[in-house]
Structures are given as C-alpha cells and as structure tokens.
Amino acid sequence: MRTEFEGGPNGWLSLTEARRNFDAMGDCDERCTQFVRAPLPTERPTV
C-alpha cells in the first residue's frame, strides 16, 4: 500500500513534503511564508 502521495486536501503538496518544509523554513510552503509569524515562547515545544 502506498502511503505517500500528492493531491487531496493539500493540493500538490504531500504531508511529508510539508513537514520537511516546516522543519527547514517554518512553514509548509515558501508561498505561505508571508503569513507565518514566529512562535510565542509558550508555543515552543518542551524537549
């Protein structure tokens, strides 16, 4: 069974690619960067 595919509710962007983009640039897609703010201190994960 194939678990990685493009399309669906995210259009051409797969969930894996969106996650990779988020790790690299803080958003799912470079076209969305203008709409993203830096996280507040309370929104950062505790590791």
GROMACS .gro file of N, CA and C in nm:
model
  141
    1MET      N    1   0.084  -0.119   0.000
    1MET     CA    2   0.000   0.000   0.000
    1MET      C    3   0.088   0.125   0.000
    2ARG      N    4   0.059   0.215  -0.086
    2ARG     CA    5   0.135   0.340  -0.098
    2ARG      C    6   0.086   0.438   0.006
    3THR      N    7   0.178   0.491   0.088
    3THR     CA    8   0.139   0.584   0.194
    3THR      C    9   0.176   0.728   0.162
    4GLU      N   10   0.255   0.751   0.058
    4GLU     CA   11   0.299   0.885   0.022
    4GLU      C   12   0.240   0.921  -0.114
    5PHE      N   13   0.161   1.028  -0.119
    5PHE     CA   14   0.104   1.070  -0.247
    5PHE      C   15   0.079   1.219  -0.246
    6GLU      N   16   0.073   1.276  -0.364
    6GLU     CA   17   0.040   1.417  -0.380
    6GLU      C   18  -0.109   1.429  -0.408
    7GLY      N   19  -0.164   1.542  -0.378
    7GLY     CA   20  -0.305   1.565  -0.407
    7GLY      C   21  -0.388   1.560  -0.281
    8GLY      N   22  -0.516   1.551  -0.299
    8GLY     CA   23  -0.606   1.551  -0.184
    8GLY      C   24  -0.628   1.691  -0.133
    9PRO      N   25  -0.658   1.706  -0.004
    9PRO     CA   26  -0.691   1.838   0.050
    9PRO      C   27  -0.574   1.937   0.046
   10ASN      N   28  -0.451   1.888   0.033
   10ASN     CA   29  -0.335   1.977   0.031
   10ASN      C   30  -0.290   2.011  -0.110
   11GLY      N   31  -0.368   1.974  -0.211
   11GLY     CA   32  -0.330   2.003  -0.350
   11GLY      C   33  -0.209   1.922  -0.390
   12TRP      N   34  -0.109   1.986  -0.447
   12TRP     CA   35   0.009   1.916  -0.497
   12TRP      C   36   0.108   1.879  -0.387
   13LEU      N   37   0.091   1.932  -0.266
   13LEU     CA   38   0.186   1.916  -0.158
   13LEU      C   39   0.154   1.793  -0.072
   14SER      N   40   0.250   1.703  -0.059
   14SER     CA   41   0.229   1.586   0.027
   14SER      C   42   0.254   1.624   0.173
   15LEU      N   43   0.202   1.546   0.263
   15LEU     CA   44   0.222   1.571   0.406
   15LEU      C   45   0.370   1.563   0.442
   16THR      N   46   0.441   1.467   0.386
   16THR     CA   47   0.584   1.452   0.414
   16THR      C   48   0.661   1.575   0.367
   17GLU      N   49   0.630   1.624   0.247
   17GLU     CA   50   0.697   1.743   0.195
   17GLU      C   51   0.663   1.866   0.280
   18ALA      N   52   0.540   1.879   0.323
   18ALA     CA   53   0.501   1.991   0.409
   18ALA      C   54   0.578   1.987   0.540
   19ARG      N   55   0.592   1.869   0.598
   19ARG     CA   56   0.668   1.856   0.723
   19ARG      C   57   0.815   1.890   0.701
   20ARG      N   58   0.871   1.845   0.591
   20ARG     CA   59   1.011   1.875   0.560
   20ARG      C   60   1.029   2.026   0.542
   21ASN      N   61   0.937   2.090   0.471
   21ASN     CA   62   0.943   2.235   0.453
   21ASN      C   63   0.931   2.309   0.586
   22PHE      N   64   0.840   2.263   0.672
   22PHE     CA   65   0.821   2.328   0.801
   22PHE      C   66   0.949   2.322   0.884
   23ASP      N   67   1.016   2.208   0.884
   23ASP     CA   68   1.143   2.196   0.957
   23ASP      C   69   1.248   2.290   0.901
   24ALA      N   70   1.250   2.307   0.769
   24ALA     CA   71   1.353   2.387   0.704
   24ALA      C   72   1.326   2.537   0.710
   25MET      N   73   1.199   2.579   0.691
   25MET     CA   74   1.173   2.722   0.679
   25MET      C   75   1.060   2.775   0.765
   26GLY      N   76   0.998   2.689   0.845
   26GLY     CA   77   0.896   2.736   0.939
   26GLY      C   78   0.755   2.743   0.883
   27ASP      N   79   0.736   2.697   0.761
   27ASP     CA   80   0.601   2.689   0.704
   27ASP      C   81   0.595   2.572   0.607
   28CYS      N   82   0.476   2.540   0.563
   28CYS     CA   83   0.459   2.422   0.478
   28CYS      C   84   0.504   2.445   0.335
   29ASP      N   85   0.505   2.571   0.292
   29ASP     CA   86   0.533   2.603   0.153
   29ASP      C   87   0.588   2.746   0.148
   30GLU      N   88   0.689   2.769   0.066
   30GLU     CA   89   0.750   2.903   0.062
   30GLU      C   90   0.651   3.012   0.022
   31ARG      N   91   0.542   2.977  -0.044
   31ARG     CA   92   0.440   3.077  -0.078
   31ARG      C   93   0.364   3.125   0.045
   32CYS      N   94   0.373   3.050   0.155
   32CYS     CA   95   0.298   3.085   0.277
   32CYS      C   96   0.382   3.163   0.378
   33THR      N   97   0.510   3.182   0.352
   33THR     CA   98   0.600   3.247   0.447
   33THR      C   99   0.548   3.383   0.492
   34GLN      N  100   0.489   3.458   0.402
   34GLN     CA  101   0.440   3.592   0.437
   34GLN      C  102   0.328   3.590   0.540
   35PHE      N  103   0.264   3.474   0.558
   35PHE     CA  104   0.151   3.464   0.650
   35PHE      C  105   0.189   3.400   0.785
   36VAL      N  106   0.317   3.368   0.803
   36VAL     CA  107   0.361   3.296   0.922
   36VAL      C  108   0.433   3.390   1.016
   37ARG      N  109   0.399   3.385   1.143
   37ARG     CA  110   0.469   3.464   1.245
   37ARG      C  111   0.559   3.371   1.326
   38ALA      N  112   0.652   3.429   1.396
   38ALA     CA  113   0.737   3.350   1.484
   38ALA      C  114   0.654   3.297   1.601
   39PRO      N  115   0.686   3.178   1.651
   39PRO     CA  116   0.608   3.124   1.763
   39PRO      C  117   0.633   3.203   1.891
   40LEU      N  118   0.531   3.211   1.973
   40LEU     CA  119   0.545   3.272   2.105
   40LEU      C  120   0.621   3.176   2.195
   41PRO      N  121   0.686   3.224   2.300
   41PRO     CA  122   0.760   3.135   2.390
   41PRO      C  123   0.674   3.020   2.445
   42THR      N  124   0.547   3.046   2.466
   42THR     CA  125   0.459   2.941   2.519
   42THR      C  126   0.419   2.839   2.413
   43GLU      N  127   0.448   2.868   2.286
   43GLU     CA  128   0.412   2.776   2.178
   43GLU      C  129   0.528   2.686   2.138
   44ARG      N  130   0.644   2.707   2.193
   44ARG     CA  131   0.759   2.623   2.160
   44ARG      C  132   0.749   2.490   2.235
   45PRO      N  133   0.782   2.382   2.168
   45PRO     CA  134   0.776   2.252   2.237
   45PRO      C  135   0.882   2.241   2.345
   46THR      N  136   0.849   2.172   2.451
   46THR     CA  137   0.948   2.146   2.556
   46THR      C  138   1.012   2.011   2.527
   47VAL      N  139   1.141   2.014   2.514
   47VAL     CA  140   1.214   1.891   2.480
   47VAL      C  141   1.303   1.850   2.593
   0.00000   0.00000   0.00000
